[in-house]
Amino acid sequence: MAVSWSESDDADARFIELDGLEKVFDVRRRAGLLRREKHQVRAVDGISFRVPRGEMVGYIGPNGAGKSTTIKMLTGILTPSGGRLRVAGIDPSRERTRLAQRIGVVFGQRTTLWWDLPLIDSYRLMHRMYRVPDARFRANLDRCVELLDLAELLDVPVRQLSLGQRMRGDIAAALLHDPEVLYLDEPTIGLDVISKAKVREFLRDLNAERGTTVLLTTHDLTDIEQLCRRVMVIDHGRLLYDGAPAGLHEVGRSERTLVVDLERELPPIGLPGTRVVRVEGPRQWLAFPAAESAAPLVARIAADFPLVDLSVREPDIETVIATMYAGRSTV
């Protein structure tokens, strides 16, 4: 028996929809002393995916992969060269103003705040720009100030904020009008460990309590693993992977590294399921599959060796993707 969805259910399932999306840039390159030739750079190359309403998705890849270009097309900043794109049923490039009321955007490398004004003045300007009702604006502002620890920064000019403080300020600014979709392009860049934890907790609460759809680009795999149930990998403008974060490690056969500090110099630690990458005096680096838990290894080393300290290093996204490519080329 076929299951029929209502129109609203179907719209929620296709809340963000890309079908064969392309973006091509014309670039002029030097072809001699005085001559330049025009070349085409395909930044996004036929990407298709859907994001249901309320889902939090990681969208990752190395620098130049096409992540930011995709986000700019989703917001209407750039017009696609080909394919179809809809956000909440809206074509971003044709109805950018209408879409702006329903989305929030944070670009880690650029601020939406007014550089010379105190932070609170930027928020007041956005209050008027988005025509947010006074009570709703005050409630949203109070919530963001409390959860993002902004109380002592409200009267500080934006130019005097550190990168981490400005990032928290930008995240708050993107949420004052209650957007249905939040695009985050490297939102934890420049943040210390404590600030990262606060931002992650805030985003989890936002998604759980308000059902805000979140598309997150980041170079920090920990962001993805702690926030997202689904991750998409893009490289050279093409979608390589779409699935659970754990599956990403399995497909890429990536490795984490256990850095072990011992009381004294010892022969390489040989444990099943690991390989010794490096030994320098009492410090050893052991690689193990990223999809597996580090806990059994830590317990074994603590029990059998004179342990002083240890830490676990996650694989960077570039390494994971490079391993994915290497695996495909050998198939």
PDB file of C-alpha atoms in Angstrom, residues 102-225:
ATOM      1  CA  ARG A 102      13.528  33.273   6.826  1.00  0.00           C
ATOM      2  CA  ILE A 103      17.275  32.627   6.963  1.00  0.00           C
ATOM      3  CA  GLY A 104      20.237  33.532   9.144  1.00  0.00           C
ATOM      4  CA  VAL A 105      23.839  33.458   7.939  1.00  0.00           C
ATOM      5  CA  VAL A 106      27.212  33.478   9.680  1.00  0.00           C
ATOM      6  CA  PHE A 107      30.380  33.667   7.586  1.00  0.00           C
ATOM      7  CA  GLY A 108      33.402  32.976   9.790  1.00  0.00           C
ATOM      8  CA  GLN A 109      35.700  35.166   7.715  1.00  0.00           C
ATOM      9  CA  ARG A 110      33.306  38.133   7.413  1.00  0.00           C
ATOM     10  CA  THR A 111      31.090  39.942   9.877  1.00  0.00           C
ATOM     11  CA  THR A 112      27.555  41.257   9.470  1.00  0.00           C
ATOM     12  CA  LEU A 113      28.127  43.638  12.394  1.00  0.00           C
ATOM     13  CA  TRP A 114      28.888  47.353  12.058  1.00  0.00           C
ATOM     14  CA  TRP A 115      32.634  47.723  12.644  1.00  0.00           C
ATOM     15  CA  ASP A 116      32.701  51.057  14.507  1.00  0.00           C
ATOM     16  CA  LEU A 117      29.494  50.646  16.510  1.00  0.00           C
ATOM     17  CA  PRO A 118      29.024  48.952  19.878  1.00  0.00           C
ATOM     18  CA  LEU A 119      27.635  45.446  19.555  1.00  0.00           C
ATOM     19  CA  ILE A 120      24.233  46.431  20.977  1.00  0.00           C
ATOM     20  CA  ASP A 121      23.814  49.130  18.294  1.00  0.00           C
ATOM     21  CA  SER A 122      24.290  46.526  15.553  1.00  0.00           C
ATOM     22  CA  TYR A 123      21.528  44.479  17.156  1.00  0.00           C
ATOM     23  CA  ARG A 124      19.216  47.503  17.355  1.00  0.00           C
ATOM     24  CA  LEU A 125      19.775  48.220  13.666  1.00  0.00           C
ATOM     25  CA  MET A 126      18.899  44.620  12.800  1.00  0.00           C
ATOM     26  CA  HIS A 127      15.800  44.939  14.987  1.00  0.00           C
ATOM     27  CA  ARG A 128      14.591  47.687  12.633  1.00  0.00           C
ATOM     28  CA  MET A 129      15.878  46.135   9.396  1.00  0.00           C
ATOM     29  CA  TYR A 130      14.008  42.885   9.948  1.00  0.00           C
ATOM     30  CA  ARG A 131      11.001  44.608  11.552  1.00  0.00           C
ATOM     31  CA  VAL A 132      11.133  42.243  14.506  1.00  0.00           C
ATOM     32  CA  PRO A 133       8.348  42.913  17.059  1.00  0.00           C
ATOM     33  CA  ASP A 134       9.765  44.544  20.195  1.00  0.00           C
ATOM     34  CA  ALA A 135       8.843  41.764  22.632  1.00  0.00           C
ATOM     35  CA  ARG A 136      10.189  39.081  20.338  1.00  0.00           C
ATOM     36  CA  PHE A 137      13.423  40.996  19.745  1.00  0.00           C
ATOM     37  CA  ARG A 138      13.998  41.499  23.479  1.00  0.00           C
ATOM     38  CA  ALA A 139      13.327  37.823  24.247  1.00  0.00           C
ATOM     39  CA  ASN A 140      15.660  36.623  21.488  1.00  0.00           C
ATOM     40  CA  LEU A 141      18.376  39.101  22.464  1.00  0.00           C
ATOM     41  CA  ASP A 142      18.223  38.172  26.153  1.00  0.00           C
ATOM     42  CA  ARG A 143      18.438  34.476  25.310  1.00  0.00           C
ATOM     43  CA  CYS A 144      21.432  34.920  22.974  1.00  0.00           C
ATOM     44  CA  VAL A 145      23.248  37.214  25.411  1.00  0.00           C
ATOM     45  CA  GLU A 146      22.858  34.709  28.222  1.00  0.00           C
ATOM     46  CA  LEU A 147      23.739  31.543  26.323  1.00  0.00           C
ATOM     47  CA  LEU A 148      26.585  33.043  24.281  1.00  0.00           C
ATOM     48  CA  ASP A 149      28.011  35.019  27.230  1.00  0.00           C
ATOM     49  CA  LEU A 150      27.737  38.444  25.557  1.00  0.00           C
ATOM     50  CA  ALA A 151      26.606  40.629  28.494  1.00  0.00           C
ATOM     51  CA  GLU A 152      29.995  42.304  29.016  1.00  0.00           C
ATOM     52  CA  LEU A 153      30.497  42.865  25.279  1.00  0.00           C
ATOM     53  CA  LEU A 154      27.317  44.733  24.345  1.00  0.00           C
ATOM     54  CA  ASP A 155      28.830  48.211  24.755  1.00  0.00           C
ATOM     55  CA  VAL A 156      32.165  47.323  23.132  1.00  0.00           C
ATOM     56  CA  PRO A 157      32.776  48.498  19.523  1.00  0.00           C
ATOM     57  CA  VAL A 158      32.935  45.541  17.173  1.00  0.00           C
ATOM     58  CA  ARG A 159      36.434  46.476  16.021  1.00  0.00           C
ATOM     59  CA  GLN A 160      37.710  45.911  19.569  1.00  0.00           C
ATOM     60  CA  LEU A 161      36.305  42.385  19.875  1.00  0.00           C
ATOM     61  CA  SER A 162      38.531  39.345  19.513  1.00  0.00           C
ATOM     62  CA  LEU A 163      37.776  36.936  16.689  1.00  0.00           C
ATOM     63  CA  GLY A 164      36.078  34.520  19.079  1.00  0.00           C
ATOM     64  CA  GLN A 165      33.962  37.271  20.665  1.00  0.00           C
ATOM     65  CA  ARG A 166      32.950  38.579  17.246  1.00  0.00           C
ATOM     66  CA  MET A 167      31.948  35.092  16.118  1.00  0.00           C
ATOM     67  CA  ARG A 168      29.600  34.749  19.090  1.00  0.00           C
ATOM     68  CA  GLY A 169      28.253  38.212  18.318  1.00  0.00           C
ATOM     69  CA  ASP A 170      27.630  37.250  14.693  1.00  0.00           C
ATOM     70  CA  ILE A 171      25.788  34.078  15.680  1.00  0.00           C
ATOM     71  CA  ALA A 172      23.481  36.097  17.936  1.00  0.00           C
ATOM     72  CA  ALA A 173      22.883  38.638  15.152  1.00  0.00           C
ATOM     73  CA  ALA A 174      21.842  35.888  12.758  1.00  0.00           C
ATOM     74  CA  LEU A 175      19.165  34.645  15.179  1.00  0.00           C
ATOM     75  CA  LEU A 176      17.419  37.838  16.320  1.00  0.00           C
ATOM     76  CA  HIS A 177      14.646  37.489  13.713  1.00  0.00           C
ATOM     77  CA  ASP A 178      13.940  33.773  14.418  1.00  0.00           C
ATOM     78  CA  PRO A 179      15.156  32.343  11.103  1.00  0.00           C
ATOM     79  CA  GLU A 180      13.886  28.942   9.993  1.00  0.00           C
ATOM     80  CA  VAL A 181      17.243  28.128   8.398  1.00  0.00           C
ATOM     81  CA  LEU A 182      20.696  28.913   9.763  1.00  0.00           C
ATOM     82  CA  TYR A 183      23.778  28.709   7.533  1.00  0.00           C
ATOM     83  CA  LEU A 184      27.025  28.556   9.490  1.00  0.00           C
ATOM     84  CA  ASP A 185      30.266  28.882   7.523  1.00  0.00           C
ATOM     85  CA  GLU A 186      33.170  28.052   9.911  1.00  0.00           C
ATOM     86  CA  PRO A 187      31.345  29.334  13.051  1.00  0.00           C
ATOM     87  CA  THR A 188      33.964  28.057  15.531  1.00  0.00           C
ATOM     88  CA  ILE A 189      36.999  29.473  13.745  1.00  0.00           C
ATOM     89  CA  GLY A 190      39.274  31.252  16.204  1.00  0.00           C
ATOM     90  CA  LEU A 191      37.341  30.097  19.263  1.00  0.00           C
ATOM     91  CA  ASP A 192      39.038  28.647  22.321  1.00  0.00           C
ATOM     92  CA  VAL A 193      37.942  25.297  23.749  1.00  0.00           C
ATOM     93  CA  ILE A 194      35.467  26.826  26.235  1.00  0.00           C
ATOM     94  CA  SER A 195      33.886  29.113  23.630  1.00  0.00           C
ATOM     95  CA  LYS A 196      33.555  26.224  21.171  1.00  0.00           C
ATOM     96  CA  ALA A 197      31.749  24.172  23.790  1.00  0.00           C
ATOM     97  CA  LYS A 198      29.332  27.063  24.481  1.00  0.00           C
ATOM     98  CA  VAL A 199      28.578  27.553  20.788  1.00  0.00           C
ATOM     99  CA  ARG A 200      27.988  23.829  20.252  1.00  0.00           C
ATOM    100  CA  GLU A 201      25.641  23.631  23.232  1.00  0.00           C
ATOM    101  CA  PHE A 202      23.781  26.700  22.013  1.00  0.00           C
ATOM    102  CA  LEU A 203      23.301  25.228  18.533  1.00  0.00           C
ATOM    103  CA  ARG A 204      22.088  21.903  19.935  1.00  0.00           C
ATOM    104  CA  ASP A 205      19.505  23.696  22.081  1.00  0.00           C
ATOM    105  CA  LEU A 206      18.433  25.913  19.178  1.00  0.00           C
ATOM    106  CA  ASN A 207      17.852  22.923  16.928  1.00  0.00           C
ATOM    107  CA  ALA A 208      16.064  20.886  19.605  1.00  0.00           C
ATOM    108  CA  GLU A 209      13.832  23.633  21.006  1.00  0.00           C
ATOM    109  CA  ARG A 210      12.950  25.620  17.899  1.00  0.00           C
ATOM    110  CA  GLY A 211      13.455  23.081  15.117  1.00  0.00           C
ATOM    111  CA  THR A 212      15.823  25.408  13.287  1.00  0.00           C
ATOM    112  CA  THR A 213      17.327  23.792  10.187  1.00  0.00           C
ATOM    113  CA  VAL A 214      21.127  24.147  10.295  1.00  0.00           C
ATOM    114  CA  LEU A 215      23.685  23.708   7.514  1.00  0.00           C
ATOM    115  CA  LEU A 216      27.166  23.770   9.040  1.00  0.00           C
ATOM    116  CA  THR A 217      30.485  24.025   7.204  1.00  0.00           C
ATOM    117  CA  THR A 218      33.611  23.540   9.283  1.00  0.00           C
ATOM    118  CA  HIS A 219      37.158  22.177   9.273  1.00  0.00           C
ATOM    119  CA  ASP A 220      36.671  20.821  12.788  1.00  0.00           C
ATOM    120  CA  LEU A 221      35.421  17.240  12.664  1.00  0.00           C
ATOM    121  CA  THR A 222      34.539  17.471  16.362  1.00  0.00           C
ATOM    122  CA  ASP A 223      31.886  20.079  15.469  1.00  0.00           C
ATOM    123  CA  ILE A 224      30.329  17.594  13.059  1.00  0.00           C
ATOM    124  CA  GLU A 225      30.486  14.603  15.393  1.00  0.00           C
TER     125      GLU A 225
END
